[in-house]
Amino acid sequence: MKIILAKQAGFCFGVKRATQIAFEAAGKGGKTFTLGPIIHSPQVVQKLEEMGVKALENVAGMDEGTIIIRSHGAASDELEEAVRKQLDILDATCPFVKKAQEHVKNLSNSGYDVVVVGDADHPEVQGIVSYATGKVYVVASGEEAVKLPKMGKIGVVAQTTQSFENLRHVVDACLVKGGEIRVFHTICDATAVRQEEAKKLASQVDCMVVIGGYNSANTKRLAEVSAEIQPRTHHIEMAQQLDPAWFEGVKIVGITAGASTPKWIIDEVLEQIESIAKDKNR
Amino acid sequence: MKIILAKQAGFCFGVKRATQIAFEAAGKGGKTFTLGPIIHSPQVVQKLEEMGVKALENVAGMDEGTIIIRSHGAASDELEEAVRKQLDILDATCPFVKKAQEHVKNLSNSGYDVVVVGDADHPEVQGIVSYATGKVYVVASGEEAVKLPKMGKIGVVAQTTQSFENLRHVVDACLVKGGEIRVFHTICDATAVRQEEAKKLASQVDCMVVIGGYNSANTKRLAEVSAEIQPRTHHIEMAQQLDPAWFEGVKIVGITAGASTPKWIIDEVLEQIESIAKDKNR
């Protein structure tokens, strides 16, 4: 059985940066917390916890020490509270997310009603939205954008992991809503590149394994686009979940991983599949 | 034979205003010119000429007197020359066109590359474009916009008589061209409203007569949308062109006119068709 690992599997730039910041801080010791899970990988969060760095729901529970802002960013009022409490702040917000937050702040301050293209329940979107000082709407699709009210000046930004198609449809719907529409292309193409590679790989193999947190939106989407092409697609969080039965009659297996999946987990999965392959050849 | 005249036939707001300014100036006498034809109606231009107000190609030929800026606006360097020559300037630029010119100027000064959706040969577009101080492109369609180079910040405005569909396609194509895209909805809906009414009328009649200058883009388009629904559509400039043969077997005739068609011409056409109808009933 041949195993092909996608080139784009695993940590993106922002996740790599956030994880480095968190582990460095953990190594130094002291009273250190993350504001929410640092990235959407339960295994990384657990490792940090083992090193004494816990994830807090909000700043309310902290009075001293270091607070690490997660890759998805934080709501502006949480950050303000951290500043007020004179906590040491380590900002691990992905620079692309930071840009989206800044655009929303500037648009709001310049009198634009803001439309954020994304998932209203996602922490990144909740953070971005919090920077609006005026009206702000979250829409998940062009169909939702059609229902928006008429506005004067409209500013549009997107959750960094949105599909470009989605942004296009929302912009199209917004064009009839106001006299001016100002769009910032805040989508990070790491997601699109990863998905394109997964699609290509899925078309060349008999079985796909997608590795990443079940709470990771980009990993779930990766598994979806793969399954559309290769129905034998399995989304796992850890090597222990691999089932040898999945590989019956499989000649080539493709592997990819979400942007928040650490290398050590990918390596464990690779080893485990190699061992399953050896058993098959015996 | 029943005759139905479209409610929206004839002068739009900007043309009405420009014509009033020109005839008032003509009434006062003195050395007065228009910079290009005041509106796209050869008959109005001729009337003004009979009153002593000639249309000049450019300011170069003038040293004193009053210059009237046409409804489509003027190129910025022509205006500057008129100021330099201390001519009296009567600005009859349509306020909607003026807005588009101002947006282009501001966008350029703020570092945006500008995309103008429109017909590069039209005097309105040539005027709008002249206000750019940086890079500026004219595209007539989404297909043309696809060929635009990559840019940083992109500003988009439209010729006021463009179709909204066209603006949508260009914006869609521009979204992949830059990190920020700022769109000003400069389309005047008088054109769209007039076209919608013409379509509806064309579906209810046996014959359509569309009145307006052959050099008037909006009249030509009006005749096109009418002909798509009612092939018996005739585009004329004046009542003398009416042919009784057009009305053979016609029970209802619909009439509309472009934004630069004066009321007196519409009235002449109505009278002439009524007289043809009477002859038929004899």
Coordinates of C-alpha atoms in Angstrom, one line a residue:
Chain A
M1 CA 0.0 0.0 0.0
K2 CA 1.4 3.4 -1.1
I3 CA 1.0 6.3 1.3
I4 CA 0.9 9.9 0.0
L5 CA 1.0 12.8 2.4
A6 CA -0.3 16.2 1.2
K7 CA 2.4 18.9 1.0
Q8 CA 0.0 21.4 2.7
A9 CA -1.0 19.1 5.6
G10 CA -0.9 20.6 9.0
F11 CA -0.1 23.9 10.6
C12 CA -0.6 27.1 8.7
F13 CA 1.5 30.2 9.3
G14 CA -0.8 31.7 11.9
V15 CA -1.3 28.5 13.9
K16 CA 2.5 27.7 13.8
R17 CA 3.1 31.2 15.2
A18 CA 0.5 31.0 17.9
T19 CA 1.6 27.5 19.0
Q20 CA 5.3 28.7 19.2
I21 CA 4.3 31.7 21.3
A22 CA 2.2 29.5 23.7
F23 CA 4.9 26.7 24.1
E24 CA 7.6 29.3 24.7
A25 CA 5.5 31.0 27.4
A26 CA 4.7 27.6 28.9
G27 CA 8.4 26.7 29.0
K28 CA 9.1 29.9 31.0
G29 CA 6.7 28.8 33.8
G30 CA 4.8 31.4 35.8
K31 CA 1.0 32.0 36.0
T32 CA 0.0 31.7 32.3
F33 CA -3.3 31.1 30.6
T34 CA -4.7 31.2 27.1
L35 CA -8.0 33.0 26.4
G36 CA -10.0 30.2 24.9
P37 CA -8.2 27.2 23.3
I38 CA -5.0 28.5 21.7
I39 CA -5.8 26.6 18.4
H40 CA -8.6 24.2 17.5
S41 CA -6.6 21.1 18.4
P42 CA -7.6 19.3 21.7
Q43 CA -4.3 17.5 21.7
V44 CA -2.2 20.8 21.7
V45 CA -4.5 22.3 24.3
Q46 CA -4.0 19.2 26.5
K47 CA -0.2 19.4 26.1
L48 CA -0.2 23.0 27.2
E49 CA -2.4 22.1 30.2
E50 CA 0.1 19.4 31.2
M51 CA 2.7 22.2 31.1
G52 CA 0.6 24.3 33.4
V53 CA -1.1 26.6 30.8
K54 CA -4.9 26.4 31.1
A55 CA -7.4 27.7 28.7
L56 CA -9.8 30.2 30.3
E57 CA -13.3 31.2 29.0
N58 CA -12.7 34.9 29.7
V59 CA -10.4 37.3 31.5
A60 CA -12.9 37.6 34.5
G61 CA -11.2 34.7 36.2
M62 CA -7.7 36.3 36.1
D63 CA -6.1 38.8 38.4
E64 CA -2.4 38.5 37.6
G65 CA 0.0 36.7 35.3
T66 CA 0.2 36.2 31.5
I67 CA -2.7 35.9 29.2
I68 CA -2.1 34.5 25.6
I69 CA -4.6 35.6 23.0
R70 CA -5.5 32.7 20.7
S71 CA -4.8 32.5 17.0
H72 CA -8.5 33.3 16.3
G73 CA -8.1 36.6 18.2
A74 CA -10.1 37.9 21.1
A75 CA -13.1 40.2 21.5
S76 CA -12.1 43.8 22.0
D77 CA -13.7 44.1 25.4
E78 CA -11.8 41.1 26.7
L79 CA -8.6 42.6 25.5
E80 CA -9.5 45.9 27.2
E81 CA -10.2 44.2 30.4
A82 CA -6.8 42.4 30.3
V83 CA -5.2 45.8 29.8
R84 CA -7.2 47.3 32.7
K85 CA -6.1 44.4 34.9
Q86 CA -2.5 45.0 33.9
L87 CA -2.1 41.4 32.9
D88 CA 0.9 40.6 30.7
I89 CA -0.6 40.1 27.2
L90 CA 1.0 37.8 24.6
D91 CA -0.9 38.4 21.4
A92 CA -0.9 35.2 19.3
T93 CA -3.7 36.5 17.0
C94 CA -3.0 35.4 13.4
P95 CA -1.8 38.5 11.5
F96 CA -4.5 37.9 8.9
V97 CA -7.2 37.9 11.5
K98 CA -5.7 41.0 13.0
K99 CA -6.0 42.8 9.6
A100 CA -9.7 41.9 9.4
Q101 CA -10.2 43.3 12.9
E102 CA -8.5 46.5 12.0
H103 CA -10.5 46.9 8.8
V104 CA -13.7 46.5 10.8
K105 CA -12.6 49.1 13.3
N106 CA -11.6 51.6 10.6
L107 CA -14.7 51.0 8.5
S108 CA -16.9 51.5 11.6
N109 CA -15.1 54.7 12.6
S110 CA -15.5 56.0 9.1
G111 CA -19.2 55.6 9.1
Y112 CA -19.6 52.3 7.2
D113 CA -22.1 49.7 8.2
V114 CA -20.1 46.5 8.3
V115 CA -20.9 43.1 6.8
V116 CA -18.8 40.2 7.9
V117 CA -18.9 37.1 5.7
G118 CA -18.5 34.1 8.0
D119 CA -19.9 31.8 10.7
A120 CA -21.5 33.8 13.5
D121 CA -20.7 31.1 16.1
H122 CA -17.0 31.0 15.3
P123 CA -14.6 32.7 17.8
E124 CA -12.7 34.4 15.0
V125 CA -15.9 36.0 13.7
Q126 CA -17.0 37.0 17.2
G127 CA -13.7 38.6 17.7
I128 CA -13.8 40.5 14.4
V129 CA -17.4 41.7 15.0
S130 CA -16.4 43.1 18.4
Y131 CA -14.3 45.7 16.7
A132 CA -17.2 47.4 15.1
T133 CA -18.3 50.6 16.8
G134 CA -21.4 51.0 14.6
K135 CA -23.8 48.6 12.9
V136 CA -22.4 45.2 12.0
Y137 CA -24.0 42.1 10.4
V138 CA -22.7 38.5 10.0
V139 CA -23.9 36.6 6.9
A140 CA -22.9 33.1 6.1
S141 CA -23.9 33.2 2.4
G142 CA -25.2 35.3 -0.5
E143 CA -28.7 34.2 0.3
E144 CA -28.4 35.6 3.8
A145 CA -26.9 38.8 2.4
V146 CA -30.0 39.3 0.2
K147 CA -32.0 39.8 3.3
L148 CA -29.8 42.6 4.6
P149 CA -31.5 46.1 4.9
K150 CA -30.6 49.1 2.7
M151 CA -27.6 50.9 4.0
G152 CA -25.6 54.0 3.1
K153 CA -21.9 53.0 3.0
I154 CA -21.2 49.3 3.4
G155 CA -17.9 47.8 4.4
V156 CA -17.3 44.1 3.8
V157 CA -14.7 41.8 5.3
A158 CA -14.5 38.0 5.4
Q159 CA -13.6 35.4 8.0
T160 CA -10.1 34.4 6.9
T161 CA -11.1 30.8 6.2
Q162 CA -14.1 31.6 4.0
S163 CA -14.3 30.4 0.4
F164 CA -13.8 33.1 -2.2
E165 CA -17.0 32.1 -3.9
N166 CA -18.9 33.0 -0.7
L167 CA -17.4 36.4 -0.6
R168 CA -18.3 37.0 -4.2
H169 CA -21.9 36.1 -3.7
V170 CA -22.2 38.4 -0.6
V171 CA -20.5 41.3 -2.4
D172 CA -22.9 40.8 -5.3
A173 CA -25.9 40.9 -3.0
C174 CA -24.6 44.0 -1.2
L175 CA -24.1 46.0 -4.4
V176 CA -27.8 46.9 -4.4
K177 CA -27.9 47.7 -0.7
G178 CA -25.9 50.9 -0.6
G179 CA -24.4 53.8 -2.5
E180 CA -20.8 52.7 -1.7
I181 CA -19.4 49.3 -1.0
R182 CA -15.9 48.8 0.2
V183 CA -14.6 45.3 0.2
F184 CA -11.4 44.0 1.9
H185 CA -10.1 40.7 0.6
T186 CA -9.3 39.2 4.1
I187 CA -9.4 35.6 3.0
C188 CA -6.1 33.7 3.7
D189 CA -5.4 31.5 0.7
A190 CA -3.8 28.8 2.8
T191 CA -7.2 27.3 3.2
A192 CA -8.0 27.3 -0.5
V193 CA -4.6 25.9 -1.5
R194 CA -5.0 23.1 1.1
Q195 CA -8.5 22.3 -0.2
E196 CA -7.4 22.2 -3.8
E197 CA -4.5 19.9 -3.0
A198 CA -6.9 17.6 -1.0
K199 CA -9.3 17.4 -4.0
K200 CA -6.5 16.5 -6.3
L201 CA -5.1 13.9 -3.9
A202 CA -8.6 12.4 -3.3
S203 CA -9.0 11.8 -7.0
Q204 CA -5.7 9.8 -7.2
V205 CA -6.2 7.5 -4.2
D206 CA -8.5 4.7 -3.0
C207 CA -8.9 6.0 0.5
M208 CA -8.3 9.4 2.2
V209 CA -7.5 10.1 5.9
V210 CA -8.1 13.7 7.1
I211 CA -6.6 14.5 10.5
G212 CA -7.7 17.3 12.7
G213 CA -9.9 18.5 15.6
Y214 CA -13.6 17.8 15.4
N215 CA -14.0 21.5 16.5
S216 CA -11.8 22.7 13.6
A217 CA -14.0 24.2 10.9
N218 CA -11.2 24.0 8.3
T219 CA -10.6 20.3 9.0
K220 CA -14.3 19.5 8.7
R221 CA -14.5 21.3 5.4
L222 CA -11.3 19.5 4.2
A223 CA -13.0 16.2 5.0
E224 CA -16.1 17.3 3.1
V225 CA -14.4 18.3 -0.1
S226 CA -12.4 15.1 0.0
A227 CA -15.5 13.0 0.6
E228 CA -17.2 14.6 -2.4
I229 CA -14.5 13.1 -4.6
Q230 CA -13.4 10.0 -2.6
P231 CA -16.3 8.6 -0.5
R232 CA -13.8 6.4 1.4
T233 CA -12.7 9.5 3.4
H234 CA -12.2 9.2 7.2
H235 CA -11.9 12.2 9.5
I236 CA -9.9 11.4 12.7
E237 CA -8.3 13.3 15.5
M238 CA -5.7 10.7 16.5
A239 CA -3.9 7.6 15.2
Q240 CA -5.7 5.4 17.7
Q241 CA -8.9 5.9 15.8
L242 CA -7.5 4.2 12.6
D243 CA -9.4 1.0 11.7
P244 CA -7.4 -1.5 9.6
A245 CA -10.7 -2.5 7.9
W246 CA -10.7 0.9 6.1
F247 CA -7.7 -0.2 4.1
E248 CA -9.1 -3.4 2.6
G249 CA -8.3 -3.5 -1.1
V250 CA -6.7 -0.1 -0.9
K251 CA -3.6 0.4 -3.1
I252 CA -2.9 4.1 -2.5
V253 CA -4.0 6.1 0.6
G254 CA -3.9 9.8 0.8
I255 CA -3.4 11.8 4.0
T256 CA -4.0 15.4 4.7
A257 CA -4.5 17.5 7.9
G258 CA -6.2 20.7 9.0
A259 CA -4.4 24.0 9.7
S260 CA -4.4 23.3 13.5
T261 CA -3.2 19.7 13.4
P262 CA 0.3 19.3 14.9
K263 CA 3.1 17.5 13.2
W264 CA 3.5 14.9 15.9
I265 CA -0.1 13.7 15.4
I266 CA 0.4 13.5 11.6
D267 CA 3.6 11.5 12.2
E268 CA 1.7 9.1 14.6
V269 CA -1.0 8.5 11.9
L270 CA 1.7 7.9 9.3
E271 CA 3.5 5.3 11.4
Q272 CA 0.2 3.6 12.3
I273 CA -0.9 3.3 8.7
E274 CA 2.6 2.0 7.7
S275 CA 2.2 -0.7 10.3
I276 CA -1.2 -1.6 9.0
A277 CA 0.3 -1.8 5.5
K278 CA 3.0 -4.2 6.7
D279 CA 0.4 -6.4 8.4
K280 CA -1.5 -6.6 5.1
N281 CA 1.6 -7.6 3.1
R282 CA 2.4 -10.4 5.6
Chain B
M1 CA -55.6 52.8 -33.6
K2 CA -54.8 53.4 -29.9
I3 CA -51.6 55.3 -29.0
I4 CA -49.9 54.9 -25.6
L5 CA -47.1 57.3 -24.6
A6 CA -44.6 56.0 -22.0
K7 CA -44.7 58.0 -18.7
Q8 CA -40.9 58.1 -18.7
A9 CA -40.5 59.3 -22.3
G10 CA -38.2 62.2 -22.8
F11 CA -35.9 64.5 -20.8
C12 CA -34.3 63.1 -17.6
F13 CA -33.5 65.4 -14.7
G14 CA -29.9 66.1 -15.8
V15 CA -30.9 66.8 -19.5
K16 CA -33.8 69.1 -18.4
R17 CA -31.5 71.1 -16.2
A18 CA -28.7 71.4 -18.9
T19 CA -31.2 72.5 -21.5
Q20 CA -32.8 75.1 -19.2
I21 CA -29.3 76.5 -18.4
A22 CA -28.4 76.7 -22.1
F23 CA -31.7 78.3 -23.4
E24 CA -31.6 80.8 -20.5
A25 CA -28.1 81.8 -21.5
A26 CA -29.0 81.9 -25.2
G27 CA -31.9 84.2 -24.3
K28 CA -29.6 86.7 -22.7
G29 CA -27.5 87.0 -25.8
G30 CA -23.7 87.8 -25.7
K31 CA -20.9 85.6 -26.9
T32 CA -22.0 82.1 -25.7
F33 CA -20.8 78.6 -26.7
T34 CA -21.4 75.1 -25.5
L35 CA -18.4 72.8 -25.1
G36 CA -19.5 69.9 -27.4
P37 CA -23.3 69.4 -28.1
I38 CA -25.2 70.4 -24.9
I39 CA -27.2 67.1 -25.1
H40 CA -27.4 64.3 -27.6
S41 CA -30.2 65.8 -29.5
P42 CA -29.3 67.3 -32.9
Q43 CA -32.6 69.2 -32.9
V44 CA -31.9 71.0 -29.6
V45 CA -28.3 71.8 -30.7
Q46 CA -29.7 73.3 -34.0
K47 CA -32.3 75.4 -32.0
L48 CA -29.5 76.8 -29.8
E49 CA -27.4 77.5 -32.9
E50 CA -30.3 79.5 -34.4
M51 CA -30.3 81.5 -31.2
G52 CA -26.5 82.2 -31.6
V53 CA -25.1 79.5 -29.3
K54 CA -22.7 77.3 -31.2
A55 CA -21.1 74.0 -30.0
L56 CA -17.3 74.2 -30.0
E57 CA -15.0 71.1 -30.1
N58 CA -12.7 72.6 -27.4
V59 CA -11.9 75.7 -25.4
A60 CA -8.9 76.5 -27.7
G61 CA -11.1 78.4 -30.1
M62 CA -12.5 80.8 -27.4
D63 CA -10.9 83.9 -25.9
E64 CA -13.9 85.6 -24.2
G65 CA -17.5 85.1 -23.4
T66 CA -19.5 82.3 -21.8
I67 CA -18.8 78.6 -22.1
I68 CA -21.6 76.1 -21.2
I69 CA -20.4 72.7 -20.0
R70 CA -22.6 70.0 -21.5
S71 CA -24.7 67.5 -19.5
H72 CA -22.1 64.8 -20.0
G73 CA -19.4 67.0 -18.4
A74 CA -16.1 68.1 -19.6
A75 CA -12.5 66.9 -19.4
S76 CA -10.7 68.4 -16.4
D77 CA -8.0 70.1 -18.6
E78 CA -10.6 71.8 -20.8
L79 CA -12.3 73.2 -17.6
E80 CA -8.9 74.3 -16.3
E81 CA -8.2 76.1 -19.6
A82 CA -11.5 77.8 -19.5
V83 CA -10.7 79.0 -16.0
R84 CA -7.2 80.1 -17.1
K85 CA -8.8 82.1 -20.0
Q86 CA -11.1 83.7 -17.5
L87 CA -14.2 82.7 -19.5
D88 CA -17.6 82.8 -17.8
I89 CA -18.4 79.1 -17.0
L90 CA -21.9 77.8 -16.9
D91 CA -21.6 74.3 -15.6
A92 CA -24.6 72.2 -16.9
T93 CA -22.9 68.9 -16.0
C94 CA -25.5 66.4 -14.8
P95 CA -25.1 66.2 -11.0
F96 CA -24.9 62.4 -11.2
V97 CA -22.0 62.7 -13.7
K98 CA -20.4 65.3 -11.4
K99 CA -20.5 62.8 -8.5
A100 CA -18.8 60.1 -10.6
Q101 CA -16.1 62.6 -11.6
E102 CA -15.5 63.6 -7.9
H103 CA -15.3 59.9 -6.8
V104 CA -12.6 59.2 -9.5
K105 CA -10.7 62.3 -8.3
N106 CA -10.9 61.3 -4.6
L107 CA -10.1 57.6 -5.3
S108 CA -7.0 58.6 -7.4
N109 CA -5.8 61.0 -4.8
S110 CA -6.2 58.3 -2.1
G111 CA -4.0 55.9 -4.1
Y112 CA -6.6 53.7 -5.8
D113 CA -6.2 52.5 -9.3
V114 CA -9.6 53.4 -10.9
V115 CA -11.8 51.2 -13.1
V116 CA -14.6 53.0 -15.0
V117 CA -17.4 50.8 -16.3
G118 CA -18.6 52.3 -19.5
D119 CA -18.0 53.1 -23.2
A120 CA -14.5 54.5 -23.7
D121 CA -15.7 56.6 -26.7
H122 CA -18.5 58.3 -24.8
P123 CA -17.9 62.0 -23.8
E124 CA -19.3 61.3 -20.3
V125 CA -16.7 58.5 -19.8
Q126 CA -13.9 60.6 -21.3
G127 CA -14.8 63.4 -18.9
I128 CA -14.9 61.1 -15.9
V129 CA -11.6 59.4 -16.8
S130 CA -9.9 62.8 -17.0
Y131 CA -10.3 63.3 -13.3
A132 CA -8.0 60.4 -12.5
T133 CA -4.5 61.5 -11.3
G134 CA -3.2 57.9 -11.2
K135 CA -3.9 54.8 -13.2
V136 CA -7.3 54.5 -14.8
Y137 CA -8.9 51.8 -17.0
V138 CA -12.2 51.8 -18.9
V139 CA -13.9 48.5 -19.3
A140 CA -17.2 47.9 -21.2
S141 CA -18.0 44.5 -19.6
G142 CA -17.0 41.8 -17.1
E143 CA -15.1 40.0 -19.9
E144 CA -12.9 43.0 -20.4
A145 CA -12.4 43.4 -16.7
V146 CA -11.1 39.8 -16.4
K147 CA -8.1 41.0 -18.5
L148 CA -7.2 43.8 -16.1
P149 CA -3.8 43.5 -14.3
K150 CA -3.4 42.8 -10.6
M151 CA -3.7 46.0 -8.6
G152 CA -3.4 47.1 -5.0
K153 CA -6.4 49.2 -4.1
I154 CA -9.1 49.3 -6.8
G155 CA -11.8 52.0 -7.1
V156 CA -14.8 51.3 -9.3
V157 CA -17.3 53.8 -10.7
A158 CA -19.8 53.4 -13.6
Q159 CA -20.9 55.6 -16.5
T160 CA -24.3 56.9 -15.2
T161 CA -26.3 55.1 -17.9
Q162 CA -24.7 51.7 -17.6
S163 CA -26.8 48.7 -16.7
F164 CA -26.5 47.4 -13.2
E165 CA -25.8 43.9 -14.5
N166 CA -22.7 45.2 -16.2
L167 CA -21.4 46.9 -13.0
R168 CA -22.0 43.6 -11.1
H169 CA -20.0 41.6 -13.6
V170 CA -17.1 44.1 -13.5
V171 CA -17.0 44.2 -9.7
D172 CA -17.0 40.4 -9.6
A173 CA -14.0 40.2 -12.0
C174 CA -12.2 42.9 -10.0
L175 CA -12.5 41.1 -6.7
V176 CA -9.6 38.8 -7.5
K177 CA -7.5 41.7 -8.8
G178 CA -6.7 43.5 -5.6
G179 CA -6.7 43.5 -1.8
E180 CA -9.3 46.2 -1.5
I181 CA -12.1 47.1 -3.9
R182 CA -14.2 50.2 -3.4
V183 CA -17.3 50.6 -5.5
F184 CA -19.4 53.7 -6.0
H185 CA -22.9 53.0 -7.3
T186 CA -23.0 55.9 -9.7
I187 CA -25.6 54.5 -12.0
C188 CA -28.7 56.8 -12.4
D189 CA -31.8 54.7 -12.3
A190 CA -33.7 56.9 -14.7
T191 CA -32.2 54.8 -17.5
A192 CA -33.2 51.5 -15.9
V193 CA -36.7 52.7 -15.1
R194 CA -37.2 54.0 -18.7
Q195 CA -36.0 50.7 -20.1
E196 CA -38.2 48.6 -17.8
E197 CA -41.3 50.7 -18.9
A198 CA -40.3 50.3 -22.6
K199 CA -40.1 46.5 -22.2
K200 CA -43.5 46.4 -20.5
L201 CA -45.1 48.7 -23.1
A202 CA -43.5 46.7 -26.0
S203 CA -45.2 43.6 -24.8
Q204 CA -48.6 45.3 -24.9
V205 CA -48.5 46.8 -28.3
D206 CA -48.3 45.8 -32.0
C207 CA -45.8 48.5 -32.9
M208 CA -43.2 50.6 -31.0
V209 CA -41.8 54.0 -32.0
V210 CA -38.7 55.1 -30.1
I211 CA -37.7 58.8 -30.5
G212 CA -34.3 60.2 -30.0
G213 CA -30.9 61.2 -31.5
Y214 CA -29.0 58.5 -33.4
N215 CA -26.0 59.7 -31.4
S216 CA -27.8 59.1 -28.1
A217 CA -26.6 55.9 -26.5
N218 CA -29.6 55.6 -24.2
T219 CA -32.1 56.0 -27.0
K220 CA -30.3 53.3 -29.1
R221 CA -30.4 51.0 -26.1
L222 CA -34.0 51.8 -25.6
A223 CA -34.8 50.8 -29.2
E224 CA -32.8 47.6 -28.7
V225 CA -34.6 46.4 -25.6
S226 CA -37.9 47.3 -27.2
A227 CA -37.0 45.4 -30.5
E228 CA -36.1 42.3 -28.4
I229 CA -39.8 42.1 -27.4
Q230 CA -41.6 43.8 -30.3
P231 CA -39.7 43.3 -33.6
R232 CA -41.9 46.1 -35.1
T233 CA -39.8 48.8 -33.3
H234 CA -38.8 51.9 -35.2
H235 CA -36.1 54.3 -34.0
I236 CA -36.6 57.9 -35.4
E237 CA -35.2 61.3 -34.7
M238 CA -38.2 63.3 -36.1
A239 CA -41.9 63.1 -37.0
Q240 CA -41.0 63.5 -40.7
Q241 CA -39.5 60.0 -40.7
L242 CA -42.7 58.2 -39.8
D243 CA -44.0 55.9 -42.5
P244 CA -47.7 55.1 -42.6
A245 CA -46.9 51.6 -43.8
W246 CA -45.5 50.8 -40.4
F247 CA -49.0 51.0 -38.9
E248 CA -50.7 48.5 -41.3
G249 CA -52.9 46.2 -39.1
V250 CA -51.7 47.9 -35.9
K251 CA -54.3 48.2 -33.2
I252 CA -52.1 49.7 -30.4
V253 CA -48.9 51.7 -30.9
G254 CA -46.5 52.4 -28.1
I255 CA -44.2 55.5 -28.0
T256 CA -41.2 56.2 -25.9
A257 CA -38.2 58.6 -26.1
G258 CA -34.7 58.8 -24.9
A259 CA -33.5 61.0 -22.1
S260 CA -32.3 63.7 -24.5
T261 CA -35.4 63.9 -26.7
P262 CA -37.3 67.3 -26.3
K263 CA -41.0 67.4 -25.6
W264 CA -41.7 69.3 -28.8
I265 CA -40.4 66.5 -30.9
I266 CA -42.4 63.9 -29.0
D267 CA -45.5 66.1 -29.5
E268 CA -44.9 66.3 -33.2
V269 CA -44.6 62.5 -33.5
L270 CA -47.8 62.1 -31.5
E271 CA -49.7 64.5 -33.8
Q272 CA -48.3 62.8 -36.9
I273 CA -49.3 59.3 -35.7
E274 CA -52.8 60.6 -34.8
S275 CA -53.2 61.9 -38.3
I276 CA -52.0 58.6 -39.8
A277 CA -54.6 56.9 -37.5
K278 CA -57.3 59.2 -38.8
D279 CA -56.4 58.5 -42.4
K280 CA -56.6 54.7 -41.7
N281 CA -60.1 55.0 -40.2
R282 CA -61.4 57.0 -43.2

